[in-house]
Short mmCIF file of C-alpha atoms (C1' of nucleotides) in Angstrom, two decimals:
data_model
loop_
_atom_site.label_atom_id
_atom_site.label_comp_id
_atom_site.label_asym_id
_atom_site.label_seq_id
_atom_site.Cartn_x
_atom_site.Cartn_y
_atom_site.Cartn_z
CA MET A 1 53.34 187.35 -67.31
CA PRO A 2 52.07 188.64 -70.34
CA LYS A 3 52.69 186.97 -72.82
CA ALA A 4 52.70 189.70 -75.41
CA LYS A 5 54.58 189.91 -78.53
CA TYR A 6 56.66 193.02 -77.25
CA TYR A 7 56.89 192.21 -73.82
CA LYS A 8 59.63 189.39 -74.71
CA ILE A 9 61.55 191.12 -77.27
CA TYR A 10 61.58 193.74 -74.25
CA GLN A 11 62.72 190.73 -71.81
CA ASN A 12 64.90 189.61 -74.45
CA LEU A 13 66.91 193.05 -74.67
CA LYS A 14 66.76 193.47 -70.99
CA THR A 15 68.77 190.31 -70.57
CA LYS A 16 71.35 191.04 -73.32
CA ILE A 17 71.52 194.17 -71.51
CA GLU A 18 72.02 193.20 -67.96
CA THR A 19 74.07 190.21 -68.96
CA GLY A 20 77.20 192.47 -70.95
CA GLU A 21 75.78 191.60 -74.18
CA TYR A 22 75.82 195.24 -75.55
CA GLU A 23 78.37 197.27 -73.49
CA PHE A 24 77.58 200.11 -71.92
CA GLN A 25 77.37 202.77 -74.40
CA GLU A 26 77.46 200.84 -77.21
CA LEU A 27 74.38 201.56 -79.27
CA LEU A 28 71.68 198.44 -79.87
CA PRO A 29 70.94 197.56 -83.30
CA SER A 30 68.77 200.15 -85.07
CA GLU A 31 65.43 199.71 -85.56
CA HIS A 32 64.49 198.53 -88.74
CA GLN A 33 67.35 195.67 -87.52
CA LEU A 34 65.67 194.86 -84.25
CA ILE A 35 62.59 194.24 -86.60
CA THR A 36 64.58 191.94 -88.53
CA THR A 37 65.71 189.56 -85.97
CA TYR A 38 62.17 189.76 -84.08
CA ASP A 39 60.13 189.12 -87.43
CA CYS A 40 57.64 192.61 -85.77
CA SER A 41 56.19 195.19 -86.74
CA ARG A 42 58.41 198.86 -86.01
CA ASN A 43 55.28 199.85 -82.85
CA THR A 44 55.98 196.78 -81.33
CA VAL A 45 60.09 197.30 -81.16
CA ARG A 46 59.55 200.47 -80.35
CA ARG A 47 57.39 199.59 -78.16
CA ALA A 48 60.12 197.49 -76.31
CA VAL A 49 62.71 199.85 -76.51
CA SER A 50 60.07 202.47 -74.67
CA ALA A 51 60.09 200.25 -71.37
CA LEU A 52 63.50 199.57 -71.53
CA VAL A 53 63.27 203.90 -71.63
CA ALA A 54 61.47 203.68 -68.73
CA ASP A 55 63.68 201.53 -66.89
CA GLY A 56 65.83 203.72 -67.41
CA TYR A 57 68.20 200.70 -69.06
CA VAL A 58 69.13 202.65 -72.65
CA GLN A 59 68.38 206.23 -74.23
CA THR A 60 67.39 207.09 -77.85
CA MET A 61 69.08 209.93 -79.78
CA GLN A 62 66.96 210.91 -82.49
CA GLY A 63 68.84 210.79 -86.12
CA LYS A 64 71.43 208.61 -84.24
CA GLY A 65 70.44 205.74 -82.54
CA VAL A 66 69.83 204.23 -78.73
CA ARG A 67 72.51 203.86 -76.13
CA ASN A 68 73.26 201.60 -73.45
CA ILE A 69 73.16 203.20 -70.53
CA PHE A 70 73.16 200.65 -67.39
CA GLN A 71 75.47 200.45 -65.53
CA PRO A 72 75.31 197.49 -62.94
CA THR A 73 76.86 198.92 -60.12
CA LEU A 74 73.79 200.75 -60.02
CA GLN A 75 71.82 197.62 -59.57
CA THR A 76 69.97 198.05 -55.96
CA SER A 77 66.76 196.44 -54.20
CA PHE A 78 64.10 198.52 -54.39
CA ILE A 79 63.08 199.29 -57.68
CA LEU A 80 60.34 202.21 -58.35
CA GLY A 81 57.93 202.28 -61.53
CA GLY A 82 56.70 198.66 -60.74
CA ILE A 83 54.66 197.54 -57.77
CA GLU A 84 56.58 194.24 -55.78
CA THR A 85 55.48 192.73 -53.30
CA PHE A 86 57.95 191.79 -50.29
CA ARG A 87 59.12 188.47 -51.30
CA GLU A 88 59.40 188.93 -55.08
CA SER A 89 62.09 191.20 -53.82
CA ALA A 90 63.55 189.56 -51.98
CA ALA A 91 64.15 186.67 -54.69
CA ARG A 92 65.12 189.07 -56.56
CA ASN A 93 68.65 189.77 -54.57
CA HIS A 94 68.99 185.90 -53.49
CA GLN A 95 67.55 187.41 -49.56
CA VAL A 96 65.90 184.76 -47.31
CA PRO A 97 62.60 186.99 -46.71
CA LYS A 98 60.88 186.18 -43.35
CA THR A 99 57.88 187.86 -42.24
CA GLU A 100 56.00 188.11 -38.55
CA VAL A 101 52.46 188.88 -37.27
CA LEU A 102 52.66 191.09 -34.41
CA TYR A 103 48.62 192.71 -34.98
CA PHE A 104 46.02 190.65 -36.15
CA ALA A 105 42.18 193.02 -35.93
CA GLU A 106 38.50 193.36 -37.67
CA ILE A 107 38.00 197.05 -37.23
CA THR A 108 35.88 199.34 -37.99
CA ALA A 109 37.47 202.94 -39.95
CA ASP A 110 36.74 206.24 -37.70
CA GLN A 111 37.18 209.33 -38.45
CA LYS A 112 41.16 209.43 -37.95
CA ILE A 113 41.19 206.20 -39.73
CA SER A 114 39.29 207.92 -42.50
CA SER A 115 41.22 210.57 -42.85
CA ARG A 116 44.55 208.88 -43.05
CA THR A 117 44.05 206.02 -44.87
CA GLY A 118 41.58 207.18 -47.41
CA PHE A 119 38.66 204.89 -46.68
CA ALA A 120 35.42 206.02 -46.17
CA VAL A 121 34.14 206.11 -42.27
CA GLY A 122 32.54 203.51 -41.05
CA ALA A 123 34.43 200.84 -43.90
CA GLU A 124 35.01 197.61 -42.27
CA LEU A 125 38.78 196.87 -42.58
CA TYR A 126 41.50 194.32 -41.65
CA TYR A 127 44.19 196.05 -39.51
CA LEU A 128 47.62 193.97 -39.59
CA GLN A 129 51.42 195.23 -38.12
CA ARG A 130 53.91 192.94 -39.60
CA LEU A 131 57.83 193.61 -39.48
CA HIS A 132 60.00 191.93 -42.38
CA TYR A 133 62.75 190.25 -41.77
CA LEU A 134 65.65 190.05 -44.53
CA ASP A 135 68.61 187.79 -44.11
CA GLY A 136 67.18 187.25 -39.56
CA LYS A 137 67.24 191.44 -39.87
CA ALA A 138 64.60 193.19 -39.23
CA LEU A 139 63.98 195.95 -42.06
CA ILE A 140 60.58 196.67 -42.06
CA LEU A 141 57.24 197.62 -40.09
CA ASN A 142 54.67 197.23 -42.22
CA HIS A 143 50.68 199.04 -40.77
CA ASN A 144 48.39 196.99 -43.55
CA TYR A 145 44.51 198.77 -43.65
CA PHE A 146 42.93 195.75 -45.93
CA LEU A 147 38.82 196.60 -47.03
CA LYS A 148 36.95 193.70 -45.94
CA ASP A 149 34.69 193.46 -48.71
CA VAL A 150 37.64 192.69 -51.06
CA ALA A 151 40.82 190.28 -48.94
CA VAL A 152 37.58 188.38 -47.84
CA GLY A 153 39.08 185.87 -45.68
CA LEU A 154 41.84 187.43 -44.75
CA THR A 155 43.67 185.06 -42.23
CA ARG A 156 46.78 185.95 -39.91
CA GLU A 157 48.41 182.63 -41.51
CA ILE A 158 47.94 183.93 -44.63
CA ALA A 159 49.82 186.83 -43.03
CA GLU A 160 52.79 185.47 -42.56
CA ASN A 161 53.23 184.71 -45.89
CA SER A 162 52.39 186.68 -48.80
CA ILE A 163 49.10 188.09 -48.77
CA TYR A 164 49.40 189.82 -52.11
CA GLU A 165 49.34 185.47 -53.66
CA TYR A 166 45.96 185.10 -51.32
CA LEU A 167 45.13 188.07 -53.29
CA GLU A 168 45.73 186.93 -56.47
CA ASN A 169 45.61 183.67 -57.00
CA VAL A 170 42.72 182.91 -54.84
CA LEU A 171 40.75 185.25 -54.69
CA HIS A 172 41.40 186.54 -58.29
CA VAL A 173 42.03 190.14 -57.77
CA SER A 174 44.05 192.31 -59.66
CA ILE A 175 45.78 194.61 -58.14
CA VAL A 176 46.05 197.79 -60.73
CA THR A 177 47.80 201.16 -59.73
CA SER A 178 49.64 202.35 -56.83
CA LYS A 179 50.12 205.23 -55.59
CA ARG A 180 52.83 206.36 -53.12
CA ILE A 181 54.38 208.91 -51.30
CA MET A 182 57.36 208.56 -49.94
CA THR A 183 58.59 210.97 -46.83
CA VAL A 184 60.73 210.72 -43.66
CA GLU A 185 59.25 210.62 -39.90
CA LYS A 186 60.14 210.39 -36.36
CA MET A 187 60.54 207.19 -34.76
CA THR A 188 57.46 205.82 -32.75
CA GLU A 189 57.85 203.54 -30.29
CA ILE A 190 56.20 200.41 -31.95
CA ASP A 191 59.20 201.13 -34.40
CA GLU A 192 61.98 201.35 -31.53
CA LYS A 193 61.18 198.26 -30.15
CA TYR A 194 60.43 196.24 -33.17
CA LEU A 195 63.57 197.95 -35.48
CA ASP A 196 66.91 198.11 -34.95
CA LEU A 197 67.50 202.00 -35.47
CA GLY A 198 70.81 202.59 -34.03
CA ASP A 199 71.22 206.32 -33.87
CA TYR A 200 68.80 206.98 -36.05
CA ASN A 201 65.65 208.55 -34.45
CA CYS A 202 63.93 208.54 -38.07
CA LEU A 203 62.41 206.40 -40.95
CA ALA A 204 62.09 206.48 -44.05
CA VAL A 205 58.07 206.20 -44.84
CA ILE A 206 56.28 204.75 -47.87
CA SER A 207 52.76 205.25 -47.55
CA SER A 208 50.99 203.89 -50.55
CA GLN A 209 47.50 203.82 -51.88
CA THR A 210 46.29 200.47 -53.64
CA TYR A 211 43.65 200.17 -55.91
CA ASN A 212 41.90 197.23 -57.66
CA SER A 213 40.46 196.66 -61.18
CA ASP A 214 37.06 197.84 -60.52
CA GLY A 215 38.74 200.82 -59.38
CA ILE A 216 38.34 200.22 -55.64
CA MET A 217 40.90 201.20 -53.15
CA PHE A 218 40.91 198.10 -51.67
CA GLU A 219 44.40 198.67 -49.21
CA TYR A 220 46.36 201.51 -47.49
CA THR A 221 49.84 200.30 -46.12
CA GLN A 222 52.55 202.60 -44.53
CA SER A 223 55.66 201.34 -44.49
CA ARG A 224 58.36 202.02 -41.88
CA HIS A 225 62.11 201.38 -43.11
CA ARG A 226 65.64 201.64 -41.35
CA PRO A 227 67.11 203.98 -43.17
CA ASP A 228 70.36 202.73 -43.69
CA TYR A 229 68.84 199.37 -45.38
CA PHE A 230 66.60 201.82 -47.54
CA ARG A 231 67.04 203.01 -51.25
CA PHE A 232 64.94 203.56 -53.43
CA GLN A 233 65.63 203.53 -57.27
CA ASP A 234 64.18 206.42 -59.95
CA ASN A 235 64.55 207.00 -63.25
CA ALA A 236 63.27 209.49 -64.66
CA THR A 237 62.88 212.01 -68.04
CA ARG A 238 63.23 215.39 -69.16
CA ARG A 239 59.70 216.28 -71.03
CA SER A 240 60.86 219.86 -71.82
CA ALA A 241 60.59 222.94 -69.74
CA ILE A 242 57.55 224.08 -68.07
CA MET B 1 57.38 222.36 -75.26
CA PRO B 2 56.57 219.40 -77.19
CA LYS B 3 53.97 220.18 -79.54
CA ALA B 4 53.14 216.83 -81.10
CA LYS B 5 49.25 216.50 -81.19
CA TYR B 6 49.01 213.08 -78.25
CA TYR B 7 50.81 216.24 -76.00
CA LYS B 8 48.39 218.82 -76.96
CA ILE B 9 45.34 215.79 -76.17
CA TYR B 10 47.27 215.02 -72.88
CA GLN B 11 47.38 218.16 -71.66
CA ASN B 12 44.10 218.55 -72.71
CA LEU B 13 42.71 215.51 -70.86
CA LYS B 14 44.64 216.38 -68.08
CA THR B 15 43.62 219.63 -67.02
CA LYS B 16 40.06 218.73 -67.86
CA ILE B 17 40.43 216.19 -64.68
CA GLU B 18 42.14 218.19 -62.95
CA THR B 19 39.27 221.06 -62.55
CA GLY B 20 36.97 218.20 -61.82
CA GLU B 21 35.33 218.33 -65.88
CA TYR B 22 35.59 214.82 -65.27
CA GLU B 23 34.45 213.58 -61.71
CA PHE B 24 36.74 210.76 -59.65
CA GLN B 25 35.61 207.40 -59.93
CA GLU B 26 34.07 208.44 -63.21
CA LEU B 27 34.23 206.69 -67.09
CA LEU B 28 36.16 208.74 -69.60
CA PRO B 29 34.78 209.33 -72.93
CA SER B 30 35.67 205.71 -75.12
CA GLU B 31 38.33 206.27 -76.83
CA HIS B 32 36.12 206.53 -80.20
CA GLN B 33 34.43 209.34 -78.67
CA LEU B 34 38.02 210.36 -78.46
CA ILE B 35 38.85 209.47 -81.76
CA THR B 36 36.29 212.00 -82.91
CA THR B 37 36.11 215.01 -80.56
CA TYR B 38 39.89 215.45 -81.71
CA ASP B 39 40.14 214.43 -85.11
CA CYS B 40 43.22 211.76 -85.03
CA SER B 41 43.68 208.55 -84.94
CA ARG B 42 43.19 205.55 -82.53
CA ASN B 43 47.12 205.42 -81.26
CA THR B 44 46.73 209.06 -81.25
CA VAL B 45 44.62 208.80 -78.54
CA ARG B 46 45.72 205.88 -76.20
CA ARG B 47 48.97 207.69 -76.66
CA ALA B 48 48.00 210.34 -74.46
CA VAL B 49 45.80 208.10 -72.08
CA SER B 50 48.38 205.80 -71.56
CA ALA B 51 50.65 209.74 -70.10
CA LEU B 52 47.81 210.11 -68.30
CA VAL B 53 48.45 206.82 -66.58
CA ALA B 54 52.02 206.90 -66.46
CA ASP B 55 50.52 210.18 -64.50
CA GLY B 56 48.29 208.20 -61.58
CA TYR B 57 45.43 209.95 -63.08
CA VAL B 58 43.74 207.35 -64.96
CA GLN B 59 43.56 203.90 -65.33
CA THR B 60 42.39 201.94 -67.65
CA MET B 61 40.15 198.94 -68.03
CA GLN B 62 39.42 196.27 -70.58
CA GLY B 63 35.98 195.82 -72.34
CA LYS B 64 35.72 198.59 -69.46
CA GLY B 65 36.95 201.76 -69.83
CA VAL B 66 39.07 204.12 -69.03
CA ARG B 67 38.32 205.75 -65.24
CA ASN B 68 39.55 208.59 -63.24
CA ILE B 69 41.44 207.87 -60.16
CA PHE B 70 42.80 211.73 -59.51
CA GLN B 71 42.45 213.27 -56.31
CA PRO B 72 43.30 216.41 -55.38
CA THR B 73 43.67 216.59 -52.53
CA LEU B 74 47.05 214.57 -52.90
CA GLN B 75 48.75 216.88 -54.95
CA THR B 76 51.93 217.86 -53.72
CA SER B 77 55.21 218.87 -53.95
CA PHE B 78 58.05 216.43 -55.99
CA ILE B 79 56.23 214.74 -58.52
CA LEU B 80 58.23 211.95 -59.48
CA GLY B 81 58.49 210.77 -63.15
CA GLY B 82 59.77 214.09 -64.31
CA ILE B 83 63.26 216.30 -64.01
CA GLU B 84 62.36 219.21 -62.45
CA THR B 85 64.15 221.97 -61.68
CA PHE B 86 64.14 224.08 -58.37
CA ARG B 87 62.21 226.93 -59.66
CA GLU B 88 59.45 225.01 -62.29
CA SER B 89 58.28 222.83 -58.69
CA ALA B 90 58.23 226.16 -56.76
CA ALA B 91 56.54 228.06 -59.79
CA ARG B 92 54.15 225.01 -59.67
CA ASN B 93 53.62 225.13 -56.32
CA HIS B 94 53.36 229.78 -56.01
CA GLN B 95 56.17 229.61 -53.77
CA VAL B 96 58.63 232.09 -53.46
CA PRO B 97 62.28 230.70 -54.09
CA LYS B 98 65.76 231.69 -53.69
CA THR B 99 69.19 230.47 -53.86
CA GLU B 100 72.40 230.93 -51.60
CA VAL B 101 75.96 229.75 -53.32
CA LEU B 102 78.04 228.07 -50.58
CA TYR B 103 81.00 227.43 -52.72
CA PHE B 104 81.76 227.58 -55.81
CA ALA B 105 85.28 226.17 -57.09
CA GLU B 106 86.98 224.36 -59.63
CA ILE B 107 88.09 220.75 -59.18
CA THR B 108 89.65 217.47 -60.56
CA ALA B 109 88.20 214.70 -59.66
CA ASP B 110 90.40 211.86 -57.38
CA GLN B 111 89.61 207.85 -56.73
CA LYS B 112 87.32 209.35 -53.99
CA ILE B 113 84.85 211.56 -56.08
CA SER B 114 85.00 209.03 -58.67
CA SER B 115 83.94 206.60 -56.93
CA ARG B 116 80.89 208.94 -55.13
CA THR B 117 80.01 210.56 -58.26
CA GLY B 118 80.74 207.93 -60.93
CA PHE B 119 82.93 210.35 -62.74
CA ALA B 120 86.11 209.87 -64.05
CA VAL B 121 89.40 209.74 -62.13
CA GLY B 122 90.43 213.24 -63.62
CA ALA B 123 87.93 214.87 -65.19
CA GLU B 124 87.86 218.25 -64.51
CA LEU B 125 84.49 219.34 -62.08
CA TYR B 126 82.79 222.76 -61.39
CA TYR B 127 81.60 221.67 -58.01
CA LEU B 128 79.64 223.85 -56.03
CA GLN B 129 77.19 223.72 -53.37
CA ARG B 130 74.04 225.22 -52.78
CA LEU B 131 71.63 226.19 -50.58
CA HIS B 132 67.28 226.21 -51.74
CA TYR B 133 65.04 228.68 -50.19
CA LEU B 134 61.69 228.60 -49.70
CA ASP B 135 59.03 231.02 -48.48
CA GLY B 136 62.01 232.58 -46.88
CA LYS B 137 63.18 228.37 -44.91
CA ALA B 138 66.27 227.03 -45.86
CA LEU B 139 65.10 222.91 -47.25
CA ILE B 140 67.30 221.83 -49.21
CA LEU B 141 71.25 222.11 -49.83
CA ASN B 142 72.04 220.71 -52.89
CA HIS B 143 76.46 219.60 -53.61
CA ASN B 144 76.41 219.77 -57.38
CA TYR B 145 79.14 218.16 -59.99
CA PHE B 146 79.30 219.35 -63.73
CA LEU B 147 81.80 218.39 -65.93
CA LYS B 148 83.85 221.32 -67.51
CA ASP B 149 83.31 220.10 -70.49
CA VAL B 150 80.01 220.33 -71.28
CA ALA B 151 78.69 222.67 -68.48
CA VAL B 152 81.78 225.50 -69.51
CA GLY B 153 81.11 228.85 -68.73
CA LEU B 154 79.61 228.31 -65.43
CA THR B 155 80.22 231.13 -62.71
CA ARG B 156 79.01 232.19 -59.55
CA GLU B 157 76.56 234.29 -61.04
CA ILE B 158 74.43 232.24 -62.97
CA ALA B 159 74.29 229.22 -60.30
CA GLU B 160 72.79 232.05 -58.14
CA ASN B 161 69.82 231.48 -60.81
CA SER B 162 69.48 228.66 -62.67
CA ILE B 163 72.06 226.58 -63.79
CA TYR B 164 69.53 224.70 -66.22
CA GLU B 165 67.92 227.38 -67.95
CA TYR B 166 72.02 227.95 -68.78
CA LEU B 167 72.54 225.12 -69.69
CA GLU B 168 68.91 225.11 -71.59
CA ASN B 169 68.76 227.95 -73.32
CA VAL B 170 72.38 229.37 -73.62
CA LEU B 171 74.05 226.34 -74.18
CA HIS B 172 71.71 224.23 -75.80
CA VAL B 173 72.44 221.39 -74.12
CA SER B 174 69.48 218.98 -73.59
CA ILE B 175 69.09 217.38 -70.56
CA VAL B 176 67.52 213.89 -71.14
CA THR B 177 67.58 211.18 -69.09
CA SER B 178 68.61 211.26 -65.17
CA LYS B 179 68.82 208.00 -62.71
CA ARG B 180 68.08 208.85 -59.23
CA ILE B 181 68.52 207.58 -55.80
CA MET B 182 66.69 208.59 -52.98
CA THR B 183 67.70 206.99 -49.22
CA VAL B 184 68.45 208.32 -45.57
CA GLU B 185 71.19 209.88 -44.21
CA LYS B 186 73.11 210.82 -40.51
CA MET B 187 73.85 214.91 -40.66
CA THR B 188 76.66 216.18 -41.61
CA GLU B 189 77.89 219.31 -39.63
CA ILE B 190 77.28 221.36 -42.77
CA ASP B 191 73.72 219.95 -42.99
CA GLU B 192 73.39 221.36 -38.94
CA LYS B 193 75.07 225.05 -39.98
CA TYR B 194 72.72 225.39 -43.02
CA LEU B 195 69.29 223.43 -42.70
CA ASP B 196 67.20 223.85 -39.05
CA LEU B 197 66.50 220.27 -38.43
CA GLY B 198 65.17 220.42 -35.22
CA ASP B 199 64.75 217.47 -33.16
CA TYR B 200 65.87 214.84 -36.82
CA ASN B 201 69.68 213.72 -36.37
CA CYS B 202 68.59 212.14 -40.41
CA LEU B 203 67.95 214.19 -43.87
CA ALA B 204 66.23 212.92 -47.06
CA VAL B 205 69.05 212.41 -49.97
CA ILE B 206 68.94 212.36 -53.42
CA SER B 207 71.60 211.06 -55.16
CA SER B 208 71.26 211.52 -59.32
CA GLN B 209 73.11 211.70 -62.04
CA THR B 210 71.96 212.91 -65.40
CA TYR B 211 72.74 212.59 -68.84
CA ASN B 212 72.89 215.15 -71.80
CA SER B 213 71.63 213.66 -75.66
CA ASP B 214 75.45 212.19 -76.57
CA GLY B 215 74.87 210.12 -73.74
CA ILE B 216 77.76 212.15 -71.54
CA MET B 217 76.95 211.53 -67.90
CA PHE B 218 77.66 215.49 -67.21
CA GLU B 219 76.05 216.01 -63.55
CA TYR B 220 76.41 214.49 -60.82
CA THR B 221 74.44 216.52 -57.73
CA GLN B 222 73.26 215.33 -53.82
CA SER B 223 70.25 217.09 -52.06
CA ARG B 224 70.13 217.29 -49.45
CA HIS B 225 66.49 217.70 -48.17
CA ARG B 226 65.38 219.20 -44.52
CA PRO B 227 62.87 216.00 -43.37
CA ASP B 228 60.09 217.29 -42.51
CA TYR B 229 59.14 219.49 -45.59
CA PHE B 230 59.74 216.07 -48.17
CA ARG B 231 57.62 214.61 -49.19
CA PHE B 232 58.51 212.23 -52.95
CA GLN B 233 55.88 210.85 -54.93
CA ASP B 234 54.72 207.96 -57.28
CA ASN B 235 52.86 205.86 -58.95
CA ALA B 236 53.39 202.39 -60.07
CA THR B 237 51.63 200.05 -62.05
CA ARG B 238 51.62 196.57 -61.18
CA ARG B 239 53.44 193.81 -64.39
CA SER B 240 51.82 191.18 -63.44
CA ALA B 241 53.85 188.89 -61.38
CA ILE B 242 57.31 187.14 -61.32
"C1'" DG C 1 24.81 180.45 -70.26
"C1'" DC C 2 25.25 181.70 -75.24
"C1'" DC C 3 25.04 186.45 -78.18
"C1'" DG C 4 26.40 190.60 -79.94
"C1'" DA C 5 27.82 195.03 -78.77
"C1'" DT C 6 30.86 197.99 -77.26
"C1'" DT C 7 35.64 199.00 -74.68
"C1'" DT C 8 40.20 198.46 -74.04
"C1'" DG C 9 44.93 195.55 -76.51
"C1'" DT C 10 48.34 194.30 -79.69
"C1'" DC C 11 49.76 193.90 -84.01
"C1'" DC C 12 51.02 195.14 -88.49
"C1'" DG C 13 52.04 198.66 -92.54
"C1'" DT C 14 52.72 202.57 -94.51
"C1'" DA C 15 53.42 208.31 -95.05
"C1'" DT C 16 55.64 211.43 -93.27
"C1'" DG C 17 58.74 214.66 -90.41
"C1'" DT C 18 62.85 215.50 -88.41
"C1'" DA C 19 67.41 214.70 -86.31
"C1'" DT C 20 72.36 213.28 -87.51
"C1'" DC C 21 76.43 212.38 -90.15
"C1'" DC D 1 72.94 216.87 -99.70
"C1'" DG D 2 71.51 211.99 -99.76
"C1'" DA D 3 71.95 207.90 -96.90
"C1'" DT D 4 70.07 207.04 -91.92
"C1'" DA D 5 68.04 207.03 -87.55
"C1'" DC D 6 64.45 207.64 -84.38
"C1'" DA D 7 59.62 210.68 -83.90
"C1'" DT D 8 54.76 211.21 -84.81
"C1'" DA D 9 50.38 209.71 -86.91
"C1'" DC D 10 46.80 207.54 -89.70
"C1'" DG D 11 44.55 203.30 -90.71
"C1'" DG D 12 42.88 198.35 -90.38
"C1'" DA D 13 42.79 194.05 -88.28
"C1'" DC D 14 41.78 190.27 -84.74
"C1'" DA D 15 41.94 189.46 -79.46
"C1'" DA D 16 40.27 189.96 -74.98
"C1'" DA D 17 37.57 191.85 -71.34
"C1'" DT D 18 32.32 193.48 -70.26
"C1'" DC D 19 28.22 194.31 -69.99
"C1'" DG D 20 23.44 193.52 -71.67
"C1'" DG D 21 19.34 191.09 -73.36
#
DNA sequence: GCCGATTTGTCCGTATGTATC
DNA sequence: CGATACATACGGACAAATCGG
């Protein structure tokens, strides 16, 4: 958890907004007021407010103020802009997670795997298939590829719990950035076997490449989501025209 | 187009990265060097670099430097994090756009529309159905709802071109923030009629609420995308654990 | 292992510009 | 026009991480 001052102000304002201390459409205190209440510089409050803008919580208006545009009804399962693990997002929504490891193997990347994942040909990898349950329902089928050099000592047992916890707390791998691409794909036999797709013949697919702090791409994951439980949220700001 | 100094530095660095002036995995010049080359303060270069981080172009590492992680092969049609119009994104990809207005009406929001769109019951709206073609293929079916008070004088003719151009350049409405939710939905009769869905029985759907600088939500749009031409990209950074 | 140089991260204070009312 | 509010920019200080000697 970041201990930076701006981050605490950000979190404080965020909870105030979430708990309804500021009403929808109401203006937040001005920067000057925030400076005195949090006893900090103007840069610091501006940084906190910027983070709220990025979250889609508020809207800044030059000459007017900062408006609360947070609507609790729109709160949802997947919030974009951050890398969140399955367990974290389950905890945030007070749901019970379970993970089943369907397949665990150590492989070497061939041409086909290389072009799909972005790993170099010949790279030594762990390849896993994992099924994620939420409140007893099978919702997500994950295909994970981890670089063996980085995720050393990964086992089936670890994979049944949180791989990221192992990476961060045991191996001290710091996860930094992740590139994600969302598509819709037709179902495969494996999807059909493990996910209850009902009438749907396709899934929401998120393919992601994750980098550690050394700039090494150490993970490629394809998450295949049951469409009726899939929901992805994003807040955009317009940076003027082309 | 923002004329701010940091923005020009940002754009300059961005094109340098895109044109391959810095190699993949190479470190960019240090902040100190950038300060001298661009003749500005440290805050200003840091702001430019932050924007590149948000775009997923580079990765900063305390004590080491800023690494280029841009891969041209991952360049794609829809880049998240900004509000881009259909025409803008078509231009960026050198494709020929066409828009067909299927339906144009002035309506009053009833309970059903209100709960779907977020407009108040009784709000006066323009409701449009528009079909977007790219290089001759029908790819997107849009359901647009605009608040009449804000989008005054909207006509079918304007809707065949760019509504946003009309809003920004004629009405001087400044579009600021937009909340988007991505889901996968089963096709409707209308989808089936106008989009060539092939074997697919569902679509990628983006629902968005857009606010102007007065904090008024003036647009609700549901974009229904042909799945085989849909691709959404996002860059995430991890803000440490829960 | 330690130290110093380099590099990014955080924070502060101040000045000026621009939009709103 | 003046007061208020956010936007941009500058300069300086210290902390934290990295790397080489």
